[in-house]
Amino acid sequence: MQSAAVEGHGQQSAGPTFPPHAGEGTSTDPASGASPPRPSLPVGVMILLGIQQFAANMLVSFPGVFLPKEIEQMGFQSGVTGLLFACFPVAVFVSSPAWAFLSRKIGKLPIVYVAIVLEGLCGVLFGLAYVMTEEVHHRLAIMFLTRTCQGIAASAAGTLVLAIAMEKARDREAMVSGVSMTFMSLGFVLGPIVGGALYAAGGFALPFVSVGAAVMS
């Protein structure tokens, strides 16, 4: 009897057993090499990024073929041509920091849509400067104004489309940067070729109107 009591006491001292924690035995071992699937590339955003970079850099590069001659024919020195080309990157440089703040207040996509339309519209208006006025100083003022606004719009569209693409394609930032640089380079390379051909076919307005309308569409 005593030994039975001691035996029973020993069984009780083992204490209660608890069920295993939820998920115990089913957790993935980090050392096993398993990793979560990578997100797929946002095709629509990548297409928008490519088009924007291509069009913006085409608008920058193609006037170099014929604009110096046009400015000289208006009676201005070559330094004016340099200033006219410089106002675009200066506008990009000055306005770029503002888009991070404004995108948090307004949202990225609304700014991108407005900026793309404005970028194309400014290209069209630049090409129509000869039609708007015959006074050369007024014409030059229109060119400076539209070129500067175009730089601001290109800054907004380029900065925010790239930011959206980076957010949508996490862990694939290198591919996004590669697409951006590829289409940027294509715009610079093809811009003078396309611009020169359109200028030869239809004069000063045709390259700007054609490319600007294509950007807006």
Coordinates of C-alpha atoms in Angstrom, one line a residue:
M1 CA 0.0 0.0 0.0
Q2 CA 2.8 2.4 0.9
S3 CA 4.7 1.6 -2.2
A4 CA 1.5 2.2 -4.3
A5 CA 1.0 5.5 -2.6
V6 CA 4.6 6.5 -3.3
E7 CA 4.2 5.4 -6.9
G8 CA 1.0 7.4 -7.3
H9 CA 2.7 10.4 -5.8
G10 CA 5.6 10.1 -8.2
Q11 CA 3.2 10.1 -11.2
Q12 CA 1.5 13.2 -9.9
S13 CA 4.8 15.1 -9.5
A14 CA 5.4 14.8 -13.2
G15 CA 3.1 17.8 -13.5
P16 CA 0.5 18.6 -16.2
T17 CA 1.3 18.5 -19.9
F18 CA 0.5 21.5 -22.2
P19 CA -0.4 21.4 -25.9
P20 CA 2.2 22.6 -28.3
H21 CA 2.1 26.2 -29.4
A22 CA 0.1 27.0 -32.5
G23 CA 2.2 26.5 -35.6
E24 CA 4.8 24.5 -33.7
G25 CA 6.4 22.0 -35.9
T26 CA 5.2 23.7 -39.0
S27 CA 7.3 26.9 -39.0
T28 CA 9.8 27.4 -41.9
D29 CA 13.4 27.1 -41.0
P30 CA 15.2 30.2 -42.1
A31 CA 18.3 28.1 -42.7
S32 CA 16.4 25.9 -45.2
G33 CA 16.9 28.5 -47.9
A34 CA 13.2 29.1 -48.6
S35 CA 12.3 32.7 -49.5
P36 CA 9.0 34.4 -50.2
P37 CA 8.2 34.8 -53.9
R38 CA 9.3 38.0 -55.6
P39 CA 6.6 40.5 -56.7
S40 CA 5.9 40.6 -60.4
L41 CA 7.0 43.6 -62.4
P42 CA 4.2 46.2 -62.8
V43 CA 3.9 46.1 -66.6
G44 CA 1.7 49.2 -66.9
V45 CA 3.9 51.3 -64.7
M46 CA 7.0 50.2 -66.6
I47 CA 5.5 51.1 -69.9
L48 CA 4.5 54.5 -68.6
L49 CA 8.1 55.0 -67.2
G50 CA 9.6 54.0 -70.6
I51 CA 7.3 56.3 -72.6
Q52 CA 7.8 59.3 -70.3
Q53 CA 11.6 59.0 -70.3
F54 CA 11.8 58.5 -74.0
A55 CA 9.5 61.4 -74.9
A56 CA 11.0 63.8 -72.3
N57 CA 14.5 63.2 -73.6
M58 CA 13.5 63.4 -77.2
L59 CA 11.9 66.8 -76.6
V60 CA 15.2 67.8 -75.0
S61 CA 17.5 66.6 -77.7
F62 CA 15.9 67.1 -81.1
P63 CA 15.9 71.0 -81.2
G64 CA 19.7 70.9 -81.2
V65 CA 19.6 70.0 -84.9
F66 CA 17.8 73.2 -86.1
L67 CA 17.2 75.6 -83.2
P68 CA 20.6 77.4 -83.3
K69 CA 19.9 78.3 -87.0
E70 CA 16.4 79.5 -86.2
I71 CA 17.6 81.7 -83.3
E72 CA 20.3 83.3 -85.5
Q73 CA 17.7 84.0 -88.2
M74 CA 15.6 85.8 -85.6
G75 CA 18.6 88.1 -85.0
F76 CA 19.9 86.8 -81.7
Q77 CA 23.5 85.7 -80.9
S78 CA 24.4 82.0 -80.2
G79 CA 24.5 82.7 -76.5
V80 CA 20.7 83.0 -76.5
T81 CA 20.5 79.5 -77.9
G82 CA 22.6 78.2 -75.0
L83 CA 20.4 80.0 -72.5
L84 CA 17.3 78.5 -74.2
F85 CA 18.7 75.0 -73.9
A86 CA 19.9 75.6 -70.3
C87 CA 16.5 76.8 -68.9
F88 CA 15.1 73.2 -69.2
P89 CA 17.7 71.5 -67.0
V90 CA 17.7 74.5 -64.6
A91 CA 14.0 74.1 -64.2
V92 CA 14.4 70.4 -63.5
F93 CA 17.1 71.1 -60.9
V94 CA 15.1 73.7 -59.1
S95 CA 11.8 72.0 -59.1
S96 CA 12.7 68.4 -58.4
P97 CA 13.0 68.6 -54.6
A98 CA 9.4 69.9 -54.4
W99 CA 7.7 66.8 -55.8
A100 CA 8.5 64.6 -52.8
F101 CA 6.6 67.1 -50.5
L102 CA 3.7 67.7 -53.0
S103 CA 3.2 64.0 -53.7
R104 CA 2.6 63.4 -50.0
K105 CA -0.1 66.1 -50.0
I106 CA -1.8 65.4 -53.4
G107 CA -0.7 61.9 -54.4
K108 CA 1.8 60.8 -57.1
L109 CA -0.6 59.7 -59.9
P110 CA -2.6 63.0 -60.1
I111 CA 0.7 65.0 -60.4
V112 CA 2.0 62.6 -63.0
Y113 CA -1.1 62.8 -65.3
V114 CA -1.1 66.6 -65.1
A115 CA 2.6 66.8 -65.7
I116 CA 2.6 64.6 -68.8
V117 CA -0.2 66.7 -70.3
L118 CA 1.6 69.9 -69.5
E119 CA 4.9 68.6 -70.9
G120 CA 3.3 67.8 -74.2
L121 CA 1.3 71.0 -74.3
C122 CA 4.5 73.1 -73.7
G123 CA 6.2 71.3 -76.6
V124 CA 3.3 72.1 -78.9
L125 CA 3.2 75.8 -77.8
F126 CA 7.0 76.1 -78.3
G127 CA 6.6 74.9 -81.9
L128 CA 3.7 77.4 -82.5
A129 CA 5.7 80.4 -81.3
Y130 CA 6.1 81.5 -84.9
V131 CA 2.4 81.4 -85.4
M132 CA 1.5 83.2 -82.2
T133 CA 3.5 86.4 -82.9
E134 CA 5.7 87.9 -85.5
E135 CA 7.6 90.1 -83.0
V136 CA 10.9 88.3 -82.4
H137 CA 11.3 89.3 -78.7
H138 CA 7.8 88.1 -77.9
R139 CA 8.5 84.9 -79.8
L140 CA 11.7 84.4 -77.8
A141 CA 9.8 85.0 -74.5
I142 CA 7.3 82.4 -75.5
M143 CA 10.1 79.9 -76.2
F144 CA 11.7 80.6 -72.8
L145 CA 8.5 80.4 -70.9
T146 CA 7.3 77.1 -72.5
R147 CA 10.8 75.5 -72.3
T148 CA 11.0 76.3 -68.6
C149 CA 7.5 75.0 -67.9
Q150 CA 8.3 71.9 -69.9
G151 CA 11.3 71.3 -67.6
I152 CA 9.2 71.6 -64.5
A153 CA 6.6 69.2 -65.9
A154 CA 9.3 66.7 -67.0
S155 CA 10.8 66.9 -63.6
A156 CA 7.5 66.0 -61.9
A157 CA 6.6 63.2 -64.3
G158 CA 10.1 61.6 -64.4
T159 CA 10.6 61.8 -60.6
L160 CA 7.2 60.4 -59.6
V161 CA 6.8 57.7 -62.3
L162 CA 10.2 56.4 -61.2
A163 CA 9.2 56.5 -57.6
I164 CA 6.0 54.6 -58.3
A165 CA 7.9 52.0 -60.3
M166 CA 10.4 51.5 -57.5
E167 CA 7.5 51.0 -55.0
K168 CA 5.7 48.5 -57.1
A169 CA 8.8 46.5 -58.0
R170 CA 10.5 46.0 -54.7
D171 CA 13.7 43.9 -54.8
R172 CA 13.9 44.7 -58.6
E173 CA 15.1 48.3 -58.4
A174 CA 18.0 47.5 -60.6
M175 CA 15.7 46.4 -63.4
V176 CA 13.6 49.6 -63.0
S177 CA 16.7 51.7 -63.2
G178 CA 17.8 49.8 -66.3
V179 CA 14.5 50.4 -68.1
S180 CA 14.6 54.1 -67.2
M181 CA 18.1 54.6 -68.5
T182 CA 17.5 52.5 -71.6
F183 CA 14.5 54.7 -72.8
M184 CA 16.3 57.9 -71.7
S185 CA 19.2 57.0 -73.9
L186 CA 16.9 56.0 -76.8
G187 CA 15.2 59.5 -76.5
F188 CA 18.6 61.2 -76.7
V189 CA 19.8 59.0 -79.7
L190 CA 16.6 59.1 -81.8
G191 CA 15.6 62.7 -80.9
P192 CA 18.0 64.5 -83.4
I193 CA 17.2 61.9 -86.1
V194 CA 13.4 62.2 -85.8
G195 CA 13.6 66.0 -85.2
G196 CA 15.8 66.6 -88.2
A197 CA 13.5 64.5 -90.4
L198 CA 10.4 66.3 -89.3
Y199 CA 12.0 69.7 -89.6
A200 CA 13.0 68.9 -93.2
A201 CA 9.5 67.7 -94.0
G202 CA 7.4 70.4 -92.3
G203 CA 9.5 73.3 -90.9
F204 CA 10.0 74.5 -87.4
A205 CA 6.5 73.7 -85.9
L206 CA 6.1 70.1 -87.1
P207 CA 8.7 68.3 -84.8
F208 CA 7.3 70.0 -81.6
V209 CA 3.7 69.7 -82.5
S210 CA 4.1 66.0 -83.5
V211 CA 6.1 64.9 -80.4
G212 CA 4.1 67.1 -78.0
A213 CA 0.8 65.7 -79.3
A214 CA 2.1 62.2 -79.0
V215 CA 3.1 62.8 -75.4
M216 CA -0.3 64.2 -74.5
S217 CA -2.1 61.2 -76.1

